[in-house]
N, CA, C and O of each residue as an XYZ file, in Angstrom:
340
protein
N     -26.872     18.580      3.484
C     -26.974     19.908      3.866
C     -26.894     20.495      2.593
O     -26.083     20.213      1.711
N     -28.068     21.591      2.547
C     -28.082     22.430      1.162
C     -27.234     23.601      1.227
O     -26.832     24.047      2.301
N     -26.925     24.162     -0.015
C     -26.244     25.377     -0.010
C     -27.076     26.435      0.458
O     -28.214     26.623      0.028
N     -26.495     27.164      1.378
C     -27.224     28.346      1.851
C     -26.723     29.686      1.260
O     -25.564     30.097      1.325
N     -27.799     30.318      0.659
C     -27.468     31.463     -0.300
C     -26.560     32.511      0.732
O     -25.813     33.277      0.124
N     -26.559     32.579      1.721
C     -25.926     33.565      2.596
C     -24.393     33.398      2.484
O     -23.697     34.390      2.702
N     -23.741     32.076      2.122
C     -22.509     31.779      2.004
C     -22.105     31.882      0.601
O     -20.901     31.935      0.353
N     -23.100     31.921     -0.500
C     -22.690     32.014     -1.676
C     -21.796     33.513     -1.810
O     -22.088     34.577     -1.265
N     -20.683     33.243     -2.665
C     -19.791     34.484     -2.817
C     -19.023     35.058     -1.528
O     -18.434     36.137     -1.467
N     -19.153     34.131     -0.547
C     -18.316     34.454      0.687
C     -17.014     33.375      0.766
O     -17.011     32.247      0.275
N     -16.042     33.937      1.421
C     -14.836     33.105      1.438
C     -14.375     32.971      3.006
O     -14.274     33.896      3.813
N     -14.117     31.559      3.229
C     -13.695     31.091      4.796
C     -12.204     30.739      4.489
O     -11.741     30.085      3.554
N     -11.561     31.375      5.572
C      -9.981     31.128      5.759
C     -10.164     29.987      6.831
O     -10.838     30.241      7.830
N      -9.663     28.888      6.690
C      -9.746     27.915      7.877
C      -8.273     27.506      8.186
O      -7.476     27.065      7.357
N      -8.067     27.695      9.343
C      -6.898     27.092      9.746
C      -6.624     25.864     10.583
O      -7.365     25.796     11.564
N      -5.806     24.929     10.465
C      -5.609     23.675     10.820
C      -6.534     22.713     10.050
O      -7.036     21.714     10.565
N      -6.718     23.096      8.777
C      -7.580     22.440      7.790
C      -7.076     21.295      7.122
O      -7.712     20.723      6.237
N      -5.713     20.865      7.601
C      -5.216     19.430      7.154
C      -5.756     18.315      7.732
O      -5.492     17.224      7.225
N      -6.504     18.381      8.757
C      -6.946     17.224      9.389
C      -8.073     17.530     10.526
O      -8.153     18.698     10.907
N      -8.748     16.784     10.962
C      -9.636     16.767     12.133
C     -10.701     17.756     12.143
O     -11.551     17.678     11.256
N     -10.786     18.751     13.088
C     -11.967     19.685     13.190
C     -11.616     20.518     12.059
O     -12.524     20.756     11.262
N     -10.376     21.045     11.823
C     -10.170     22.103     10.732
C     -10.539     21.610      9.472
O     -10.923     22.363      8.576
N     -10.436     20.236      9.329
C     -10.747     19.517      7.814
C     -12.369     19.668      7.852
O     -12.889     20.145      6.843
N     -13.029     19.375      8.710
C     -14.562     19.119      8.897
C     -14.948     20.423      8.813
O     -15.999     20.515      8.178
N     -14.455     21.644      9.259
C     -15.033     22.703      9.267
C     -14.959     23.401      7.714
O     -15.878     24.017      7.172
N     -13.837     23.178      7.246
C     -13.609     23.600      5.807
C     -14.357     22.879      4.780
O     -14.652     23.428      3.719
N     -14.706     21.558      5.073
C     -15.701     21.107      4.093
C     -17.162     21.370      4.539
O     -18.081     21.198      3.739
N     -17.392     21.799      5.845
C     -18.747     22.232      6.070
C     -19.037     23.392      5.313
O     -20.049     23.411      4.612
N     -18.111     24.566      5.382
C     -18.160     25.804      4.608
C     -18.158     25.672      3.154
O     -18.878     26.420      2.493
N     -17.457     24.838      2.618
C     -17.596     24.305      1.019
C     -19.123     23.998      0.814
O     -19.844     24.643      0.053
N     -19.487     23.041      1.507
C     -20.788     22.365      1.367
C     -21.988     23.386      1.379
O     -23.075     23.071      0.895
N     -21.767     24.568      1.924
C     -22.970     25.618      1.945
C     -22.662     26.729      1.091
O     -23.342     27.751      1.182
N     -21.543     26.634      0.122
C     -21.551     27.570     -0.891
C     -20.203     28.450     -0.785
O     -19.868     29.233     -1.674
N     -19.542     28.261      0.276
C     -18.408     29.267      0.388
C     -17.177     28.788     -0.302
O     -16.882     27.597     -0.396
N     -16.410     29.865     -0.822
C     -15.238     29.454     -1.335
C     -14.149     29.280     -0.058
O     -14.190     30.012      0.930
N     -13.188     28.215     -0.232
C     -12.650     28.059      1.031
C     -11.020     27.847      0.913
O     -10.527     26.901      0.298
N     -10.239     28.881      1.602
C      -8.834     28.797      1.584
C      -8.745     27.682      2.946
O      -9.358     27.764      4.010
N      -7.729     26.596      2.487
C      -7.394     25.694      3.706
C      -6.036     26.050      3.965
O      -5.211     26.172      3.059
N      -5.763     26.230      5.237
C      -4.441     26.616      5.667
C      -4.080     25.830      6.790
O      -4.755     25.796      7.818
N      -2.798     25.058      6.575
C      -2.206     24.230      7.527
C      -0.767     24.265      7.246
O      -0.262     24.696      6.209
N      -0.062     23.704      8.403
C       1.474     23.662      8.229
C       1.918     22.463      7.455
O       3.008     22.354      6.892
N       0.998     21.608      7.483
C       1.287     20.252      6.792
C       0.730     20.223      5.254
O      -0.482     20.309      5.056
N       1.552     20.113      4.296
C       1.103     20.280      3.088
C       0.277     19.116      2.544
O      -0.671     19.209      1.764
N       0.815     17.944      3.110
C      -0.054     16.770      2.638
C      -1.521     16.813      2.950
O      -2.389     16.644      2.095
N      -1.744     17.040      4.170
C      -3.121     17.394      4.788
C      -3.812     18.222      4.099
O      -4.946     17.964      3.697
N      -3.207     19.300      3.889
C      -3.931     20.608      3.194
C      -4.206     20.079      1.675
O      -5.362     20.200      1.267
N      -3.365     19.582      0.925
C      -3.797     19.145     -0.262
C      -4.881     18.039     -0.481
O      -5.525     17.951     -1.527
N      -5.030     17.213      0.578
C      -6.127     16.231      0.740
C      -7.289     16.813      0.776
O      -8.228     16.540      0.028
N      -7.285     17.884      1.898
C      -8.454     18.617      2.084
C      -9.083     19.372      1.084
O     -10.307     19.483      1.017
N      -8.218     19.949      0.227
C      -8.474     20.771     -1.024
C      -9.165     19.773     -1.934
O     -10.271     20.018     -2.415
N      -8.463     18.570     -2.184
C      -8.984     17.553     -3.058
C     -10.451     17.322     -2.704
O     -11.312     17.462     -3.572
N     -10.754     16.979     -1.478
C     -12.075     16.527     -1.141
C     -13.019     17.610     -1.476
O     -14.064     17.340     -2.067
N     -12.727     18.793     -1.144
C     -13.402     20.090     -1.523
C     -13.822     20.179     -2.879
O     -15.008     20.226     -3.204
N     -12.766     20.208     -3.759
C     -12.836     19.992     -5.168
C     -13.546     19.034     -5.667
O     -14.252     19.280     -6.644
N     -13.508     17.626     -5.056
C     -14.334     16.362     -5.533
C     -15.824     16.726     -5.503
O     -16.557     16.476     -6.459
N     -16.325     17.421     -4.198
C     -17.532     17.748     -3.941
C     -18.154     19.081     -4.889
O     -19.306     19.502     -4.786
N     -17.144     19.607     -5.793
C     -17.645     20.702     -6.723
C     -17.187     22.087     -6.060
O     -17.328     23.145     -6.672
N     -16.673     22.028     -4.871
C     -16.224     23.503     -4.224
C     -15.035     24.199     -4.864
O     -14.300     23.578     -5.631
N     -14.851     25.352     -4.592
C     -13.813     26.222     -4.849
C     -12.809     26.344     -3.609
O     -13.175     26.635     -2.470
N     -11.614     26.105     -3.956
C     -10.650     26.038     -2.642
C      -9.095     26.613     -3.030
O      -8.747     26.924     -4.170
N      -8.500     26.659     -2.179
C      -7.000     27.240     -2.319
C      -6.368     26.643     -1.096
O      -6.722     26.903      0.054
N      -5.291     25.724     -1.475
C      -4.550     25.323     -0.129
C      -3.346     26.112      0.004
O      -2.628     26.316     -0.975
N      -3.045     26.627      1.292
C      -1.906     27.357      1.435
C      -1.537     26.861      2.572
O      -2.260     26.470      3.488
N       0.181     26.889      2.473
C       0.911     26.199      3.766
C       1.079     27.571      4.645
O       1.639     28.614      4.307
N       0.335     27.209      6.036
C       0.517     28.270      6.821
C       0.999     27.987      8.244
O       0.395     27.057      8.778
N       1.892     28.538      8.940
C       2.326     28.193     10.298
C       1.696     29.449     11.087
O       2.226     30.560     11.093
N       0.588     29.153     11.700
C      -0.133     30.318     12.206
C       0.651     30.883     13.624
O       0.037     31.698     14.311
N       2.008     30.441     14.047
C       2.869     30.982     15.039
C       3.414     31.949     14.645
O       3.995     32.682     15.445
N       3.376     32.273     13.063
C       4.424     33.473     12.605
C       3.343     34.298     11.734
O       2.648     33.903     10.799
N       3.431     35.705     12.404
C       2.481     36.712     11.787
C       2.673     36.799     10.243
O       1.687     36.966      9.525
N       3.891     36.692      9.734
C       4.289     36.880      8.483
C       3.509     35.820      7.610
O       2.858     36.099      6.603
N       3.670     34.601      8.134
C       3.153     33.557      7.299
C       1.625     33.547      7.233
O       1.043     32.918      6.349
N       0.996     34.225      8.145
C      -0.592     34.357      8.241
C      -0.872     35.643      7.197
O      -1.857     35.713      6.463
N      -0.078     36.387      7.260
C      -0.368     37.841      6.107
C      -0.186     37.174      4.792
O      -1.061     37.287      3.934
N       0.942     36.459      4.569
C       1.002     36.067      3.319
C      -0.161     34.973      2.887
O      -0.738     35.169      1.817
N      -0.473     33.983      3.582
C      -1.469     33.268      3.406
C      -2.928     34.132      3.066
O      -3.739     33.808      2.199
N      -3.012     35.071      3.796
C      -4.443     35.832      3.715
C      -4.142     36.644      2.284
O      -5.028     36.730      1.434
N      -3.153     37.083      2.139
C      -2.847     37.824      0.778
C      -2.932     37.000     -0.312
O      -3.290     37.484     -1.385
N      -2.674     35.886     -0.224
C      -2.870     34.916     -1.406
C      -4.411     34.322     -1.774
O      -4.898     33.911     -2.828
N      -5.006     34.490     -0.245
C      -6.392     34.176     -0.420
C      -7.138     35.262     -1.228
O      -7.842     34.980     -2.198
N      -6.956     36.437     -0.803
C      -7.539     37.672     -1.293
C      -7.109     38.021     -2.866
O      -7.815     38.756     -3.556
N      -6.088     37.520     -3.277
C      -5.470     37.357     -4.874
C      -6.422     36.372     -5.381
O      -6.897     36.614     -6.490
N      -6.757     35.408     -4.837
C      -7.404     34.228     -5.662
C      -8.838     34.304     -5.697
O      -9.473     33.836     -6.642
N      -9.503     34.995     -4.496
C     -10.929     34.970     -4.277
C     -11.329     36.167     -4.449
O     -12.523     36.333     -4.700
N     -10.540     37.183     -4.370
C     -11.049     38.463     -4.275
C     -11.467     39.140     -2.899
O     -11.915     40.287     -2.886
């Protein structure tokens, strides 16, 4: 897959990114040029997904996030905006 110019300069916030479909989605966004915030309740999986994105030359941020709590999501989004603009 080649980088798509329409994703350059864009930011993706992917929940459940620590494994499975979430990880695959995060990697797909990174491969087409998006900066990716990987959000998951599991820190180990989150860090692994971020490492895979960085290994492929992508920009990423791993944020621990329990999406069942609104304050957690707000904090994760704020950190994403702070990092990527």
